[in-house]
Amino acid sequence: MAYNPLYKLNDNIAAIRIALEDKVPSTDELSTLRRYSGFGGIKAILYPHGSKEEWIKQGATKEDLRLYDSAQELHELLKDKFSDAEYKTIIASLKNSVLTAFYTSAVVPQVLYKVLQEQNIPVRNLYEPSAGAGIFISEAVPSLKDLQSVTAVEKDILTGKVLQSLCSAMPVQSKVQITGFEDTPATENGKHDLVVSNIPFGNFPVHDPDFPNPAISGKIHNYFFAKGLDKLKDGGILAYVTTDAFLNSPSNKEAREHLFSKSDFVCLVVMPDNLMKDTGGTEAPNHLLIVQ
């Protein structure tokens, strides 16, 4: 199915309504929560809670205006459920989400977990550092027979609440942290069999005192590789979907050297450019890089 921003936005609003009820979701509600796909590419939500005329003055296109009613519904829901200060924080969080949140097709974790099971590689403790709505988590529960616990990190507030609602109904121990990966505690380090994610990509620096070298922390994708390694136990596996630039760009050379000096290369899968076309309306060359 082709990416449709209006359908995605309406699905997202329905999921957020359920998540904000703060209860264990029913079977039908779980289906709605699983249709949540974040706001990557839906820039119309960044226009204000106001009139169409105000949107047009700020440069809204005809395509943006198709989303006007739903965007206003989202703003009204948030204003109803949160204080003014919380509402402003959430809107600021959404601005970052629009730039970086492009969600993964379920086929990626399905194939990855199938291979791990076929190779008799047990995954008891899974860590997802940029979890989104949790596709790597929801697919892990039925696929990984040894799974005992899941730890997830999601910086976007609304997405994190959707994920918390989803995980509340899972049959394994789960912990969802609504925070940046850089703010996760060192007590988590060295405890996980698998760190898996479709990581954010871009020239955004991350402030983490544990990684002062700008060659590592100066670009968010490089940082996620280094920080992810810290979360693994000895022999653990890191599997990231990232753009092809991590391996191909000369500017990432020092980050690659850091990664491969601390881990062994296992596998590289070149993914289709349209991997996230249906889920995020975006196309880019992607790799699935696996190290141990």
Tab-separated table of C-alpha atoms in Angstrom:
chain	number	residue	atom	x	y	z
A	1	MET	CA	0.000	0.000	0.000
A	2	ALA	CA	1.357	3.429	-0.944
A	3	TYR	CA	2.296	5.813	1.845
A	4	ASN	CA	-0.673	8.040	2.670
A	5	PRO	CA	0.089	10.815	5.187
A	6	LEU	CA	-3.585	11.365	6.078
A	7	TYR	CA	-4.187	7.678	6.850
A	8	LYS	CA	-0.955	7.515	8.828
A	9	LEU	CA	-1.822	10.628	10.809
A	10	ASN	CA	-5.303	9.332	11.654
A	11	ASP	CA	-3.877	5.948	12.679
A	12	ASN	CA	-1.350	7.732	14.878
A	13	ILE	CA	-4.030	9.815	16.600
A	14	ALA	CA	-6.125	6.716	17.307
A	15	ALA	CA	-3.103	4.980	18.833
A	16	ILE	CA	-2.178	8.004	20.954
A	17	ARG	CA	-5.726	8.179	22.349
A	18	ILE	CA	-5.406	4.586	23.565
A	19	ALA	CA	-1.901	5.077	24.942
A	20	LEU	CA	-2.983	8.101	26.986
A	21	GLU	CA	-5.682	6.062	28.735
A	22	ASP	CA	-2.859	4.485	30.778
A	23	LYS	CA	-4.278	0.954	30.938
A	24	VAL	CA	-3.483	-2.487	29.566
A	25	PRO	CA	-4.918	-2.435	26.028
A	26	SER	CA	-7.479	-4.913	24.726
A	27	THR	CA	-6.837	-7.101	21.688
A	28	ASP	CA	-8.570	-4.604	19.394
A	29	GLU	CA	-6.678	-1.727	20.966
A	30	LEU	CA	-3.388	-3.554	20.434
A	31	SER	CA	-4.183	-3.728	16.707
A	32	THR	CA	-4.689	0.034	16.681
A	33	LEU	CA	-1.479	0.642	18.618
A	34	ARG	CA	0.475	-1.474	16.137
A	35	ARG	CA	-0.651	0.777	13.268
A	36	TYR	CA	1.194	3.703	14.838
A	37	SER	CA	4.085	4.698	12.588
A	38	GLY	CA	5.371	7.990	13.964
A	39	PHE	CA	5.436	11.380	12.295
A	40	GLY	CA	8.428	11.067	10.004
A	41	GLY	CA	7.607	12.970	6.835
A	42	ILE	CA	4.314	14.425	8.175
A	43	LYS	CA	5.587	17.965	8.493
A	44	ALA	CA	2.067	19.432	8.522
A	45	ILE	CA	1.798	18.643	12.228
A	46	LEU	CA	4.381	21.367	12.847
A	47	TYR	CA	1.945	24.066	11.759
A	48	PRO	CA	0.204	25.683	14.737
A	49	HIS	CA	-3.066	24.962	16.425
A	50	GLY	CA	-4.906	27.702	14.581
A	51	SER	CA	-6.815	28.685	11.478
A	52	LYS	CA	-6.205	27.524	7.906
A	53	GLU	CA	-5.378	31.106	7.037
A	54	GLU	CA	-2.569	31.040	9.584
A	55	TRP	CA	-1.226	27.840	8.015
A	56	ILE	CA	-1.327	29.397	4.532
A	57	LYS	CA	0.549	32.480	5.769
A	58	GLN	CA	3.280	30.125	7.027
A	59	GLY	CA	3.586	28.435	3.638
A	60	ALA	CA	1.267	25.425	3.924
A	61	THR	CA	0.813	23.596	0.617
A	62	LYS	CA	-2.357	22.022	-0.733
A	63	GLU	CA	-1.075	18.640	0.503
A	64	ASP	CA	-0.451	20.113	3.962
A	65	LEU	CA	-3.986	21.506	4.084
A	66	ARG	CA	-5.419	18.017	3.423
A	67	LEU	CA	-4.128	17.170	6.899
A	68	TYR	CA	-5.483	20.306	8.574
A	69	ASP	CA	-8.517	18.790	10.333
A	70	SER	CA	-6.581	15.791	11.629
A	71	ALA	CA	-3.679	17.963	12.759
A	72	GLN	CA	-6.077	20.167	14.711
A	73	GLU	CA	-7.571	17.022	16.273
A	74	LEU	CA	-4.102	15.985	17.408
A	75	HIS	CA	-3.389	19.409	18.920
A	76	GLU	CA	-6.734	19.409	20.742
A	77	LEU	CA	-6.114	15.921	22.134
A	78	LEU	CA	-2.721	16.963	23.461
A	79	LYS	CA	-4.040	20.204	24.959
A	80	ASP	CA	-6.794	18.235	26.688
A	81	LYS	CA	-4.459	15.615	28.151
A	82	PHE	CA	-1.415	17.707	29.079
A	83	SER	CA	-0.571	20.966	30.813
A	84	ASP	CA	0.554	23.934	28.715
A	85	ALA	CA	4.194	23.266	29.610
A	86	GLU	CA	3.897	19.564	28.768
A	87	TYR	CA	2.130	20.400	25.494
A	88	LYS	CA	4.982	22.697	24.441
A	89	THR	CA	7.534	20.016	25.316
A	90	ILE	CA	5.673	17.432	23.233
A	91	ILE	CA	5.438	19.754	20.218
A	92	ALA	CA	9.187	20.378	20.464
A	93	SER	CA	9.723	16.616	20.600
A	94	LEU	CA	7.584	16.159	17.490
A	95	LYS	CA	9.768	18.616	15.547
A	96	ASN	CA	12.703	16.247	15.962
A	97	SER	CA	10.528	13.223	15.202
A	98	VAL	CA	9.434	14.634	11.833
A	99	LEU	CA	13.091	14.767	10.775
A	100	THR	CA	14.270	11.365	12.007
A	101	ALA	CA	11.380	8.959	12.671
A	102	PHE	CA	11.003	6.706	9.618
A	103	TYR	CA	9.793	3.304	10.721
A	104	THR	CA	10.863	-0.139	9.638
A	105	SER	CA	8.976	-2.756	7.676
A	106	ALA	CA	8.193	-5.861	9.764
A	107	VAL	CA	10.032	-8.068	7.280
A	108	VAL	CA	13.396	-6.857	8.638
A	109	PRO	CA	13.037	-8.158	12.214
A	110	GLN	CA	11.138	-11.217	10.993
A	111	VAL	CA	14.017	-12.338	8.774
A	112	LEU	CA	16.693	-11.389	11.312
A	113	TYR	CA	15.056	-13.329	14.135
A	114	LYS	CA	14.397	-16.325	11.876
A	115	VAL	CA	18.115	-16.528	11.084
A	116	LEU	CA	19.107	-16.193	14.749
A	117	GLN	CA	16.766	-19.047	15.659
A	118	GLU	CA	18.019	-21.224	12.789
A	119	GLN	CA	21.593	-20.663	13.981
A	120	ASN	CA	20.604	-21.593	17.564
A	121	ILE	CA	21.688	-18.184	18.888
A	122	PRO	CA	19.716	-17.582	22.101
A	123	VAL	CA	18.428	-14.067	22.768
A	124	ARG	CA	17.265	-13.707	26.353
A	125	ASN	CA	17.755	-9.975	26.880
A	126	LEU	CA	16.993	-7.623	24.001
A	127	TYR	CA	17.814	-3.897	23.890
A	128	GLU	CA	16.262	-1.417	21.428
A	129	PRO	CA	17.902	2.049	21.645
A	130	SER	CA	15.666	3.884	19.153
A	131	ALA	CA	12.520	1.848	19.449
A	132	GLY	CA	9.861	3.941	17.739
A	133	ALA	CA	6.565	2.086	18.013
A	134	GLY	CA	8.466	-1.124	18.715
A	135	ILE	CA	8.451	-3.229	15.546
A	136	PHE	CA	11.702	-4.941	16.582
A	137	ILE	CA	10.135	-5.668	19.978
A	138	SER	CA	6.681	-6.822	18.901
A	139	GLU	CA	8.215	-9.181	16.333
A	140	ALA	CA	10.711	-10.523	18.894
A	141	VAL	CA	8.089	-11.817	21.324
A	142	PRO	CA	6.630	-14.512	19.008
A	143	SER	CA	9.936	-15.182	17.229
A	144	LEU	CA	12.633	-15.529	19.905
A	145	LYS	CA	11.818	-18.576	22.046
A	146	ASP	CA	14.384	-17.758	24.756
A	147	LEU	CA	13.345	-14.120	25.191
A	148	GLN	CA	13.026	-13.086	28.847
A	149	SER	CA	13.303	-9.299	28.906
A	150	VAL	CA	13.133	-6.259	26.658
A	151	THR	CA	14.612	-2.829	27.326
A	152	ALA	CA	13.526	-0.057	24.964
A	153	VAL	CA	14.538	3.573	24.579
A	154	GLU	CA	12.485	6.157	22.694
A	155	LYS	CA	13.126	9.893	22.861
A	156	ASP	CA	9.856	11.113	21.348
A	157	ILE	CA	7.292	11.486	24.142
A	158	LEU	CA	4.140	10.413	22.273
A	159	THR	CA	5.846	7.491	20.586
A	160	GLY	CA	7.266	6.398	23.924
A	161	LYS	CA	3.795	6.380	25.470
A	162	VAL	CA	2.444	4.269	22.597
A	163	LEU	CA	5.328	1.861	23.124
A	164	GLN	CA	4.698	1.690	26.876
A	165	SER	CA	1.082	0.800	26.192
A	166	LEU	CA	2.086	-1.930	23.739
A	167	CYS	CA	4.687	-3.398	26.076
A	168	SER	CA	2.265	-3.456	29.014
A	169	ALA	CA	0.437	-6.326	27.276
A	170	MET	CA	3.539	-8.364	26.404
A	171	PRO	CA	4.216	-11.723	28.107
A	172	VAL	CA	7.875	-10.864	28.833
A	173	GLN	CA	9.423	-8.413	31.271
A	174	SER	CA	9.719	-5.002	29.625
A	175	LYS	CA	11.085	-1.571	30.435
A	176	VAL	CA	10.456	1.473	28.240
A	177	GLN	CA	12.534	4.595	28.837
A	178	ILE	CA	11.219	7.828	27.335
A	179	THR	CA	14.543	9.579	27.075
A	180	GLY	CA	17.538	10.022	24.813
A	181	PHE	CA	19.939	7.107	24.372
A	182	GLU	CA	22.656	9.347	25.828
A	183	ASP	CA	20.738	9.559	29.124
A	184	THR	CA	20.404	5.820	29.703
A	185	PRO	CA	22.227	4.505	32.789
A	186	ALA	CA	25.598	2.773	32.742
A	187	THR	CA	24.075	0.057	34.957
A	188	GLU	CA	22.544	-1.364	31.753
A	189	ASN	CA	25.945	-1.919	30.162
A	190	GLY	CA	27.210	-5.421	29.441
A	191	LYS	CA	23.869	-7.139	30.020
A	192	HIS	CA	22.228	-7.770	26.645
A	193	ASP	CA	22.409	-10.558	24.076
A	194	LEU	CA	21.062	-8.439	21.218
A	195	VAL	CA	21.032	-4.698	20.543
A	196	VAL	CA	18.835	-4.099	17.507
A	197	SER	CA	17.371	-0.991	15.886
A	198	ASN	CA	16.761	1.165	12.852
A	199	ILE	CA	18.947	3.942	14.182
A	200	PRO	CA	18.584	7.690	13.500
A	201	PHE	CA	20.930	9.065	10.872
A	202	GLY	CA	22.207	12.584	10.432
A	203	ASN	CA	24.823	15.170	11.309
A	204	PHE	CA	23.299	15.782	14.730
A	205	PRO	CA	25.794	15.810	17.620
A	206	VAL	CA	25.052	13.972	20.853
A	207	HIS	CA	26.307	15.180	24.211
A	208	ASP	CA	27.515	12.229	26.272
A	209	PRO	CA	30.480	12.611	28.652
A	210	ASP	CA	31.364	8.964	28.015
A	211	PHE	CA	32.058	9.765	24.355
A	212	PRO	CA	33.892	13.104	24.168
A	213	ASN	CA	35.507	12.369	20.783
A	214	PRO	CA	33.535	14.323	18.118
A	215	ALA	CA	34.375	11.639	15.561
A	216	ILE	CA	32.040	9.416	17.588
A	217	SER	CA	29.525	11.795	19.151
A	218	GLY	CA	29.464	14.440	16.402
A	219	LYS	CA	27.076	12.391	14.254
A	220	ILE	CA	24.153	10.582	15.822
A	221	HIS	CA	24.552	7.387	13.774
A	222	ASN	CA	28.198	7.006	14.751
A	223	TYR	CA	27.266	7.559	18.376
A	224	PHE	CA	24.580	4.855	18.297
A	225	PHE	CA	27.103	2.259	17.156
A	226	ALA	CA	29.548	3.107	19.950
A	227	LYS	CA	26.917	3.372	22.691
A	228	GLY	CA	25.180	0.205	21.484
A	229	LEU	CA	28.352	-1.832	21.899
A	230	ASP	CA	28.478	-0.818	25.570
A	231	LYS	CA	25.053	-2.362	26.186
A	232	LEU	CA	26.147	-5.807	24.931
A	233	LYS	CA	27.414	-8.655	27.043
A	234	ASP	CA	30.491	-10.535	25.801
A	235	GLY	CA	29.487	-12.424	22.666
A	236	GLY	CA	26.374	-10.308	22.178
A	237	ILE	CA	25.167	-9.212	18.748
A	238	LEU	CA	24.519	-5.696	17.463
A	239	ALA	CA	22.246	-5.463	14.406
A	240	TYR	CA	21.463	-1.999	13.026
A	241	VAL	CA	19.631	-0.740	9.997
A	242	THR	CA	21.448	2.392	8.843
A	243	THR	CA	22.035	4.247	5.598
A	244	ASP	CA	24.853	3.109	3.359
A	245	ALA	CA	26.829	6.243	4.250
A	246	PHE	CA	28.016	4.770	7.556
A	247	LEU	CA	30.222	2.293	5.692
A	248	ASN	CA	30.803	4.329	2.539
A	249	SER	CA	31.501	7.866	3.687
A	250	PRO	CA	35.139	8.830	4.454
A	251	SER	CA	33.865	11.115	7.232
A	252	ASN	CA	32.797	8.048	9.259
A	253	LYS	CA	36.205	6.370	9.074
A	254	GLU	CA	37.126	6.833	12.738
A	255	ALA	CA	33.708	5.622	13.880
A	256	ARG	CA	34.075	2.486	11.727
A	257	GLU	CA	37.525	1.853	13.199
A	258	HIS	CA	36.043	2.158	16.691
A	259	LEU	CA	33.284	-0.314	15.840
A	260	PHE	CA	35.473	-2.955	14.233
A	261	SER	CA	38.221	-2.689	16.847
A	262	LYS	CA	35.679	-3.647	19.509
A	263	SER	CA	33.613	-6.198	17.589
A	264	ASP	CA	33.809	-8.830	14.865
A	265	PHE	CA	32.048	-8.348	11.552
A	266	VAL	CA	29.273	-10.916	11.053
A	267	CYS	CA	27.144	-9.866	8.103
A	268	LEU	CA	26.105	-7.007	5.840
A	269	VAL	CA	22.783	-7.023	4.017
A	270	VAL	CA	22.143	-4.376	1.357
A	271	MET	CA	18.497	-3.446	1.746
A	272	PRO	CA	16.127	-2.154	-0.956
A	273	ASP	CA	16.082	1.644	-1.279
A	274	ASN	CA	12.301	1.603	-0.798
A	275	LEU	CA	12.480	-0.315	2.506
A	276	MET	CA	10.639	2.480	4.364
A	277	LYS	CA	8.501	3.747	1.486
A	278	ASP	CA	5.239	2.372	2.884
A	279	THR	CA	5.982	3.003	6.564
A	280	GLY	CA	7.634	6.414	6.292
A	281	GLY	CA	7.223	7.738	2.774
A	282	THR	CA	10.978	7.924	2.276
A	283	GLU	CA	13.570	6.196	0.107
A	284	ALA	CA	17.290	5.845	0.815
A	285	PRO	CA	20.024	3.211	0.416
A	286	ASN	CA	20.021	1.122	3.602
A	287	HIS	CA	22.267	-1.522	5.121
A	288	LEU	CA	21.596	-4.063	7.844
A	289	LEU	CA	24.982	-4.322	9.569
A	290	ILE	CA	25.557	-7.101	12.108
A	291	VAL	CA	28.592	-7.395	14.398
A	292	GLN	CA	29.451	-9.456	17.460
